[in-house]
mmCIF file of C-alpha atoms in Angstrom:
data_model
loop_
_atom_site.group_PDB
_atom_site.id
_atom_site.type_symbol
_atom_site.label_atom_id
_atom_site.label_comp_id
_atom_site.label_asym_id
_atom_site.label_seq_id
_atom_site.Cartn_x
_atom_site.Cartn_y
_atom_site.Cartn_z
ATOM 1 C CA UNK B 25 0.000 0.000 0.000
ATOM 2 C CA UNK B 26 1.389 3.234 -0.963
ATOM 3 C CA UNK B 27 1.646 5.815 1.613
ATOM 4 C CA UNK B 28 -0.801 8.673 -0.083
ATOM 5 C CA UNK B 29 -3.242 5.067 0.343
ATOM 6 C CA UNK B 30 -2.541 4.620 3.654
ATOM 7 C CA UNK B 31 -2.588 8.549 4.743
ATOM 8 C CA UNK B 32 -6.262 8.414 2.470
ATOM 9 C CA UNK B 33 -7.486 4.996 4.776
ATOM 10 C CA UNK B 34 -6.596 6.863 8.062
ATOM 11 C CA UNK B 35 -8.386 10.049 6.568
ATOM 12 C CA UNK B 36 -11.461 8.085 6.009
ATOM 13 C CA UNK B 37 -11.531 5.933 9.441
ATOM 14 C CA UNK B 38 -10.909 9.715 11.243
ATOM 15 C CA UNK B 39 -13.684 10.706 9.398
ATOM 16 C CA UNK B 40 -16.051 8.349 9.539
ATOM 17 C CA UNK B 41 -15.213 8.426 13.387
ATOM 18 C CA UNK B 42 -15.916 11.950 13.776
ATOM 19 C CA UNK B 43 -19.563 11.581 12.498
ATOM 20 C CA UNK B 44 -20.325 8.832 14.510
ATOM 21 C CA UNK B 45 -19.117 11.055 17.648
ATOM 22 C CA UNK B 46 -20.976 14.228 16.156
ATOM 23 C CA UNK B 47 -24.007 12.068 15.914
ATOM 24 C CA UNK B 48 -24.221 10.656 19.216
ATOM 25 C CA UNK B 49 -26.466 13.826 20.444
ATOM 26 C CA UNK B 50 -28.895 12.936 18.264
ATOM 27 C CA UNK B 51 -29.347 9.486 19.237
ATOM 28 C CA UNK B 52 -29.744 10.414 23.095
ATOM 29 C CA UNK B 53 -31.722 13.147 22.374
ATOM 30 C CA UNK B 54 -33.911 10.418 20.561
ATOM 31 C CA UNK B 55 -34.013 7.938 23.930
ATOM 32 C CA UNK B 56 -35.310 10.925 26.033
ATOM 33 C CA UNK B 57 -37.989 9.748 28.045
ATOM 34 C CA UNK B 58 -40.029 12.389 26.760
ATOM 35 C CA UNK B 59 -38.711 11.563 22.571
ATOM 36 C CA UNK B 60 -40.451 10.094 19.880
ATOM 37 C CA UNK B 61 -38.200 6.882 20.916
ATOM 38 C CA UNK B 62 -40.037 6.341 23.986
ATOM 39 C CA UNK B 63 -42.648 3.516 23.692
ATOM 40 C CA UNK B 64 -44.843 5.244 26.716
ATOM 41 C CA UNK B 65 -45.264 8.243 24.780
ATOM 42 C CA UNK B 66 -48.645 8.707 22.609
ATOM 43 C CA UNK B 67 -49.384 11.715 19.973
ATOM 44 C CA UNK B 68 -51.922 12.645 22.847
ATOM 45 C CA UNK B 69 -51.635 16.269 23.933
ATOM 46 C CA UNK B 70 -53.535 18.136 26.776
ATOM 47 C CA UNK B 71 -53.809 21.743 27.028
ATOM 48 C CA UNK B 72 -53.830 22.900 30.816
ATOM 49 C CA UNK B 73 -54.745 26.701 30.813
ATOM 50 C CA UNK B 74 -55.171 28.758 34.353
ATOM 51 C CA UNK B 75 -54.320 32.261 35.320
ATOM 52 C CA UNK B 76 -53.957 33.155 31.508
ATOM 53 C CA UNK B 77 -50.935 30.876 31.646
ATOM 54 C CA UNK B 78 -51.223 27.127 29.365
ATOM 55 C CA UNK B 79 -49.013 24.013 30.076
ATOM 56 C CA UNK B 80 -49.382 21.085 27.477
ATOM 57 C CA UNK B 81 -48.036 18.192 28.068
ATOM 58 C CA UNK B 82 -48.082 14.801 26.024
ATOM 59 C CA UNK B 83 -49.973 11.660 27.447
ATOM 60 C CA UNK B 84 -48.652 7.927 28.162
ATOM 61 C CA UNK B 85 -50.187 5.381 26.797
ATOM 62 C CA UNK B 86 -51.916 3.615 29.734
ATOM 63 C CA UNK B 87 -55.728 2.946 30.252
ATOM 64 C CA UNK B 88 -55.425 6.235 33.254
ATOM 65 C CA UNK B 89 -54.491 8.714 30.645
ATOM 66 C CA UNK B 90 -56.744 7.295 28.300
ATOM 67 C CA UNK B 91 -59.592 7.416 30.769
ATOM 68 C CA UNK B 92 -58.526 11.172 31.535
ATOM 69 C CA UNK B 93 -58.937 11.984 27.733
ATOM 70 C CA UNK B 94 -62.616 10.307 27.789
ATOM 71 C CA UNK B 95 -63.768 13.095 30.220
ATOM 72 C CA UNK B 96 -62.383 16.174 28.515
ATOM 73 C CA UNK B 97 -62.482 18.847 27.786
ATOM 74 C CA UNK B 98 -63.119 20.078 31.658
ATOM 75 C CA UNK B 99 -63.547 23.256 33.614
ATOM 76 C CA UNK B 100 -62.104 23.031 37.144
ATOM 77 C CA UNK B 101 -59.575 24.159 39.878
ATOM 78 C CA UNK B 102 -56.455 24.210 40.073
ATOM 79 C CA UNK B 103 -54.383 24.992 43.669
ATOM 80 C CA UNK B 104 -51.381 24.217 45.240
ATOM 81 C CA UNK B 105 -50.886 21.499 47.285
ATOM 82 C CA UNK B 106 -47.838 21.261 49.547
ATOM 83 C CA UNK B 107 -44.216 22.819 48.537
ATOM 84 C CA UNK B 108 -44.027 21.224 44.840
ATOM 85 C CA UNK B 109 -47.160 20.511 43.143
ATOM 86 C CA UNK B 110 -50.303 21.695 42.164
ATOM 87 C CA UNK B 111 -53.813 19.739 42.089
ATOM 88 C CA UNK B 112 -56.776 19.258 39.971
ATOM 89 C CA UNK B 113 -59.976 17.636 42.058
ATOM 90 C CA UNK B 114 -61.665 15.615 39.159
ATOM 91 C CA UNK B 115 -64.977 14.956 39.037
ATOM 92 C CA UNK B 116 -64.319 11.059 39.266
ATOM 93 C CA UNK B 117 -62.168 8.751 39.664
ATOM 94 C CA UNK B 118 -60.270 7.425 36.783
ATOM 95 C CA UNK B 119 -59.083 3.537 36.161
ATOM 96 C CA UNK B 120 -56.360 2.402 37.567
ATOM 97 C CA UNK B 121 -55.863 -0.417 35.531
ATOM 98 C CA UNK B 122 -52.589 -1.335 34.309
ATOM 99 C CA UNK B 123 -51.047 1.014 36.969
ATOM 100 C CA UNK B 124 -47.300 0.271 38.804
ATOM 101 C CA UNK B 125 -44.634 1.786 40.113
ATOM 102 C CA UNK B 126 -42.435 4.138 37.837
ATOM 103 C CA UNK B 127 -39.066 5.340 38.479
ATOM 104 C CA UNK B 128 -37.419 8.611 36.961
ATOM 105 C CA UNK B 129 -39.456 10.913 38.963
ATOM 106 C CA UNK B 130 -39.106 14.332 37.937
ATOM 107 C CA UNK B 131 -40.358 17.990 38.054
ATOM 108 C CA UNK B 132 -42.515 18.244 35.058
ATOM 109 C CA UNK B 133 -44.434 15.184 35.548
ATOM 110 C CA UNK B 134 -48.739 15.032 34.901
ATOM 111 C CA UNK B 135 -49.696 11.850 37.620
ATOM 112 C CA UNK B 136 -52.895 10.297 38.566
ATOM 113 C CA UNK B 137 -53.217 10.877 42.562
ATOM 114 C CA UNK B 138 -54.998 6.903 42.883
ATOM 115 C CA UNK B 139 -56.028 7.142 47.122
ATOM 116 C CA UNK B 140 -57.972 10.867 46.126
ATOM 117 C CA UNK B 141 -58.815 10.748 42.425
ATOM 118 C CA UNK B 142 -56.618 14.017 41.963
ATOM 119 C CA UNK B 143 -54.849 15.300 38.790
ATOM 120 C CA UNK B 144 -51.140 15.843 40.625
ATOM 121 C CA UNK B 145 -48.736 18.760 38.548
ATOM 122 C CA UNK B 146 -45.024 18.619 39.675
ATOM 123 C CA UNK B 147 -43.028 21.602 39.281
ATOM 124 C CA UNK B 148 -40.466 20.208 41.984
ATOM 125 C CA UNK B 149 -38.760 16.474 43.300
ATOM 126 C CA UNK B 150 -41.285 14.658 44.779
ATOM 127 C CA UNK B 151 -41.411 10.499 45.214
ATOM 128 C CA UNK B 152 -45.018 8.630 46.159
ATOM 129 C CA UNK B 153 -46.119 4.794 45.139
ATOM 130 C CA UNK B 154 -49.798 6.284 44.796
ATOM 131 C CA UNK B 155 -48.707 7.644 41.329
ATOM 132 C CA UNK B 156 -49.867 7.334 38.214
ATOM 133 C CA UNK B 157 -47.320 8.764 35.568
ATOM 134 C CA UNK B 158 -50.058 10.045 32.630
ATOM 135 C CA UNK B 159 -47.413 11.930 30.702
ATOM 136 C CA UNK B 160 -44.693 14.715 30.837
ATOM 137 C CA UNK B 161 -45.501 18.574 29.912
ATOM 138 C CA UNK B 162 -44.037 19.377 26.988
ATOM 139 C CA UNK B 163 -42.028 22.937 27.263
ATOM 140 C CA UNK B 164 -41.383 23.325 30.817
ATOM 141 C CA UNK B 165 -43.822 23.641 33.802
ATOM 142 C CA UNK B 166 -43.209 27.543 34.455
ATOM 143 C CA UNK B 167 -46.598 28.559 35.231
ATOM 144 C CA UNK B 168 -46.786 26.167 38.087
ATOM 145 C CA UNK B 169 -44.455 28.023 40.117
ATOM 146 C CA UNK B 170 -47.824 30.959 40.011
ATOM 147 C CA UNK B 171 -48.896 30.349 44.224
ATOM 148 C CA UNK B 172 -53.117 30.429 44.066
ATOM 149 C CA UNK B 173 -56.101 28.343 43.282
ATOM 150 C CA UNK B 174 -57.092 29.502 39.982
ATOM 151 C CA UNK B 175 -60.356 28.163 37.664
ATOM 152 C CA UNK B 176 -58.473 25.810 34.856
ATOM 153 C CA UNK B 177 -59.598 24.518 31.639
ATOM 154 C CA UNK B 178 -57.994 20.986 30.507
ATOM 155 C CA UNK B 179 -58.556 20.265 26.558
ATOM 156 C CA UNK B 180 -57.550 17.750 24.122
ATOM 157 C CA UNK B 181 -55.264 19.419 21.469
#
């Protein structure tokens, strides 16, 4: 092998190395819980409006969230409940079929509240077996930090 051949070989191995580095990103940015990679995830959105403020967020696919979307749209109340959530009192309970523990609990998480039948909006840590995860919100959870019990609207979108 000549050594312009050899010097082209290393040039193409470097290269093709380099892309597969510059495209790792992409492929964990893909296996977010909250990508299009996740099998949970459904093309399901909610629209959460209070206080002139709107959260959506994008549903799981489990029989809770589906229930949830059966009673929409809904006018209710929203108010804070403790030192990192807000909660919606719905007018029913919704199935809890299919439930179990989740891990990866995080600020920005829609759950299903199974003891009281509540609609539970984390905009802090929090950790409870009597969760539900129905979905994530989709572009932060900013208007939760708002203190006050507000009328909310909760729409399919």
């Amino acid at each position: 092998m000549s050594m312009k051949s050899k010097f082209m070989s290393r040039r193409a191995v470097l290269g093709g190395t380099l892309a597969a580095v510059a495209a790792l990103p992409l492929v964990a940015q893909g296996q977010d819980e909250r990508g299009p990679a996740d099998p949970e995830a459904t093309g399901v959105r909610i629209r959460i409006g209070f206080n002139n403020l709107t959260l959506t967020a994008t549903l799981a696919d489990n029989p809770t969230a589906r229930d949830l979307v059966s009673i929409l749209p809904l006018n209710l109340k929203i108010e804070d409940y403790g030192r990192n959530e807000k909660i919606v009192h719905l007018p029913r309970k919704l199935t809890e079929e299919g439930s179990g523990a989740f891990g990866n609990e995080q600020p920005g998480d829609l759950c299903y509240f199974k003891p009281w039948g509540n609609l539970a909006l984390f905009y802090a840590d929090y950790r409870w077996d009597g969760l539900i995860r129905l979905g994530r919100f989709d572009n932060g959870f900013e208007p939760l930090l708002v203190r006050g019990a507000y009328p909310v609207r909760i729409e399919r979108i």
